DNA sequence: TAGATTGTTAATCGATTAACAATC
DNA sequence: TAGATTGTTAATCGATTAACAATC
């Protein structure tokens, strides 16, 4: 079903809730009210209750939310415990950094393939994984039930790479290339546009410096 | 002044406009209408005209926008040509990747310092820059007019690092650590929360897979 | 001039906040 | 029970879209 149609505004707040709930668990705190969670996250208590109620009534009047329970429920909603076979395409600086990002395994990414078209890196082993030629990408994706492709190539070719991933069964793209990828409606793309992020910082910084004078 | 108060929704679209304008220039296209730009970016023509008019009337009735002029104006607004002395704190995988990110220099970042508290990396040279002990951060920031700090440390200590940066004159933080940093109102923070991005992908992917069945 | 397209105002839509009855 | 806090509806706010007069 999933008829729900959760707005992206809500979706982007979920990981933050989850993060603070994990912190509360570390501190051994058992219960939390929407107001307290609001103070932590910076969202209003009202918004938090609205957000959570998109998925169900996890709280209890007069008490608040059970931290562990809410964390587990959110984890299920986000799909934390789902494991997806994944590949990285482009093992330059960024691709290598992500390959070695230990946290990957803990957030559902089972990284089993690295690809590059540069003959100098093809054949190398990085983070225990052999780098294959991008020519082999399609076959590999199909044969290994790859669900997520992590694109760390330059923008040139990133659409073609995406097409190969999608044609062979990938359903999610984590895109670090500075391009807007076209995918069918049953494939999801999450962009990390570092240059745009930096431009945003630049804009805000310039505004702030001007205002300050 | 900057009284303007541009909404973040608008701010986050600016880099995308800029990116497509650069692409149009590469293709030697001289003029573009809000409708054409809308087709490229996925925004509505109306929204684009509204956005741009926050900053001035760059277009001409019956003609559209001059690509080069609009790109230059947007560049000025974003502050593309401003150069800021910057440091990276934390030279693990991600910090090293960003250090070697060649694009940095082209988007206003003059990277002149690397810091880490791990004695094994202090003293090394990465991308031509010596890694210093984090103990030296405060002095370095003050003495070298550092305006931007790029935080690539784990979340532990990222607030303390931020405090040191801010106390010594930094005005912008590009934050890759999974923490929400507290800063004075004249300091801006741009977050790149990779885990949250991945959680978002996970949520969308799970929803999409469920819907598909 | 006629056609095109802006800049800008008004209308709509969606998201956030406020309020409060329900209830633990 | 009394106090606290949820779930949920209604009110508000802000952002997007539509419309169109101005004008190149």
GROMACS .gro file of C-alpha atoms in nm, chain A residues 1-6 8 11-12 14-16 18-20 23 26 40-41 55 76-80 82 84 93-94 96-98 100-104 106-107 109 147-148 150 154-155 171-174 176 178-180 185-211, chain B residues 1-6 8 11-12 14-16 18-20 23 26 40-41 55 76-80 82 84 93-94 96-98 100-104 106-107 109 147-148 150 154-155 171-174 176 178-180 185-211:
model
  160
    1UNK     CA    1   0.000   0.000   0.000
    2UNK     CA    2   0.205   0.291   0.128
    3UNK     CA    3  -0.084   0.507   0.006
    4UNK     CA    4   0.020   0.737   0.285
    5UNK     CA    5   0.216   0.985   0.072
    6UNK     CA    6   0.449   1.121   0.333
    8UNK     CA    7   0.958   1.498   0.184
   11UNK     CA    8   1.088   1.223   0.553
   12UNK     CA    9   1.395   1.441   0.600
   14UNK     CA   10   1.291   1.118   1.042
   15UNK     CA   11   1.666   1.048   1.048
   16UNK     CA   12   1.713   1.333   1.292
   18UNK     CA   13   1.620   0.858   1.502
   19UNK     CA   14   1.961   1.006   1.575
   20UNK     CA   15   1.845   1.182   1.890
   23UNK     CA   16   2.153   0.941   2.186
   26UNK     CA   17   2.298   0.589   2.514
   40UNK     CA   18   1.676   1.854   2.121
   41UNK     CA   19   1.592   1.867   1.753
   55UNK     CA   20   0.298   0.649   1.098
   76UNK     CA   21   1.137  -0.005   1.103
   77UNK     CA   22   0.978   0.286   0.919
   78UNK     CA   23   1.311   0.406   0.781
   79UNK     CA   24   1.408   0.049   0.704
   80UNK     CA   25   1.729   0.057   0.904
   82UNK     CA   26   1.706  -0.389   0.558
   84UNK     CA   27   2.091  -0.403   0.032
   93UNK     CA   28   3.899   1.023  -0.358
   94UNK     CA   29   3.534   1.034  -0.271
   96UNK     CA   30   3.742   0.546  -0.175
   97UNK     CA   31   3.635   0.750   0.125
   98UNK     CA   32   3.287   0.604   0.104
  100UNK     CA   33   3.613   0.290   0.376
  101UNK     CA   34   3.326   0.456   0.557
  102UNK     CA   35   3.279   0.197   0.827
  103UNK     CA   36   2.932   0.320   0.908
  104UNK     CA   37   2.800   0.194   0.573
  106UNK     CA   38   2.555  -0.037   0.990
  107UNK     CA   39   2.302   0.146   0.778
  109UNK     CA   40   2.462  -0.106   0.275
  147UNK     CA   41   1.978  -0.287  -0.523
  148UNK     CA   42   2.177   0.032  -0.461
  150UNK     CA   43   2.653   0.473  -0.532
  154UNK     CA   44   3.232   1.292  -1.255
  155UNK     CA   45   2.911   1.419  -1.409
  171UNK     CA   46   1.623   0.044  -0.733
  172UNK     CA   47   1.812   0.313  -0.544
  173UNK     CA   48   2.085   0.556  -0.642
  174UNK     CA   49   2.300   0.750  -0.397
  176UNK     CA   50   2.742   1.218  -0.550
  178UNK     CA   51   2.690   1.693  -0.983
  179UNK     CA   52   2.412   1.595  -1.220
  180UNK     CA   53   2.038   1.541  -1.201
  185UNK     CA   54   0.935   0.617  -1.130
  186UNK     CA   55   1.009   0.298  -0.938
  187UNK     CA   56   1.370   0.398  -0.879
  188UNK     CA   57   1.467   0.649  -0.611
  189UNK     CA   58   1.758   0.889  -0.620
  190UNK     CA   59   1.912   1.060  -0.321
  191UNK     CA   60   2.152   1.335  -0.417
  192UNK     CA   61   2.454   1.458  -0.225
  193UNK     CA   62   2.554   1.761  -0.423
  194UNK     CA   63   2.867   1.882  -0.248
  195UNK     CA   64   2.929   2.177  -0.475
  196UNK     CA   65   2.575   2.300  -0.426
  197UNK     CA   66   2.615   2.258  -0.053
  198UNK     CA   67   2.930   2.466  -0.066
  199UNK     CA   68   2.759   2.731  -0.279
  200UNK     CA   69   2.485   2.749  -0.020
  201UNK     CA   70   2.743   2.799   0.252
  202UNK     CA   71   2.908   3.066   0.039
  203UNK     CA   72   2.579   3.251  -0.011
  204UNK     CA   73   2.486   3.238   0.356
  205UNK     CA   74   2.834   3.341   0.461
  206UNK     CA   75   2.839   3.639   0.227
  207UNK     CA   76   2.497   3.749   0.345
  208UNK     CA   77   2.601   3.712   0.704
  209UNK     CA   78   2.925   3.906   0.654
  210UNK     CA   79   2.740   4.187   0.473
  211UNK     CA   80   2.473   4.209   0.741
  214UNK     CA   81   2.186   4.551   0.447
  215UNK     CA   82   2.060   4.223   0.313
  216UNK     CA   83   1.731   4.300   0.484
  217UNK     CA   84   1.588   4.091   0.202
  218UNK     CA   85   1.542   3.771   0.405
  219UNK     CA   86   1.560   3.518   0.129
  221UNK     CA   87   1.610   2.879   0.244
  224UNK     CA   88   1.866   2.974  -0.148
  225UNK     CA   89   1.890   2.603  -0.216
  227UNK     CA   90   2.029   2.909  -0.659
  228UNK     CA   91   2.320   2.666  -0.705
  229UNK     CA   92   2.109   2.459  -0.941
  231UNK     CA   93   2.392   2.845  -1.161
  232UNK     CA   94   2.489   2.494  -1.261
  233UNK     CA   95   2.250   2.482  -1.555
  236UNK     CA   96   2.601   2.415  -1.889
  239UNK     CA   97   2.931   2.545  -2.245
  253UNK     CA   98   1.606   2.192  -1.738
  254UNK     CA   99   1.578   2.233  -1.363
  268UNK     CA  100   1.752   3.975  -0.639
  289UNK     CA  101   2.786   3.751  -0.755
  290UNK     CA  102   2.480   3.677  -0.543
  291UNK     CA  103   2.613   3.339  -0.434
  292UNK     CA  104   2.956   3.489  -0.384
  293UNK     CA  105   3.134   3.246  -0.613
  295UNK     CA  106   3.495   3.533  -0.287
  297UNK     CA  107   3.801   3.221   0.199
  306UNK     CA  108   3.893   0.903   0.474
  307UNK     CA  109   3.644   1.181   0.423
  309UNK     CA  110   4.141   1.337   0.286
  310UNK     CA  111   3.889   1.303   0.006
  311UNK     CA  112   3.781   1.662   0.054
  313UNK     CA  113   4.202   1.625  -0.262
  314UNK     CA  114   3.874   1.749  -0.405
  315UNK     CA  115   4.017   1.963  -0.681
  316UNK     CA  116   3.696   2.156  -0.723
  317UNK     CA  117   3.740   2.320  -0.383
  319UNK     CA  118   3.723   2.677  -0.782
  320UNK     CA  119   3.442   2.743  -0.540
  322UNK     CA  120   3.785   2.759  -0.067
  360UNK     CA  121   3.695   3.208   0.767
  361UNK     CA  122   3.570   2.854   0.699
  363UNK     CA  123   3.542   2.204   0.742
  367UNK     CA  124   3.350   1.202   1.442
  368UNK     CA  125   3.065   1.361   1.631
  384UNK     CA  126   3.236   3.260   1.024
  385UNK     CA  127   3.132   2.952   0.829
  386UNK     CA  128   3.127   2.582   0.911
  387UNK     CA  129   3.092   2.305   0.656
  389UNK     CA  130   3.030   1.658   0.786
  391UNK     CA  131   2.674   1.373   1.243
  392UNK     CA  132   2.595   1.640   1.501
  393UNK     CA  133   2.396   1.962   1.515
  398UNK     CA  134   2.399   3.404   1.511
  399UNK     CA  135   2.672   3.559   1.298
  400UNK     CA  136   2.818   3.220   1.208
  401UNK     CA  137   2.662   2.998   0.944
  402UNK     CA  138   2.663   2.619   0.937
  403UNK     CA  139   2.600   2.407   0.631
  404UNK     CA  140   2.551   2.042   0.715
  405UNK     CA  141   2.631   1.741   0.501
  406UNK     CA  142   2.481   1.461   0.703
  407UNK     CA  143   2.570   1.151   0.504
  408UNK     CA  144   2.405   0.904   0.737
  409UNK     CA  145   2.082   1.101   0.728
  410UNK     CA  146   2.103   1.113   0.352
  411UNK     CA  147   2.144   0.737   0.344
  412UNK     CA  148   1.854   0.689   0.584
  413UNK     CA  149   1.640   0.901   0.356
  414UNK     CA  150   1.740   0.683   0.062
  415UNK     CA  151   1.659   0.377   0.269
  416UNK     CA  152   1.315   0.507   0.359
  417UNK     CA  153   1.230   0.603   0.002
  418UNK     CA  154   1.361   0.274  -0.130
  419UNK     CA  155   1.161   0.070   0.115
  420UNK     CA  156   0.847   0.266   0.036
  421UNK     CA  157   0.905   0.226  -0.333
  422UNK     CA  158   0.968  -0.147  -0.305
  423UNK     CA  159   0.654  -0.194  -0.094
  424UNK     CA  160   0.442   0.007  -0.334
   0.00000   0.00000   0.00000
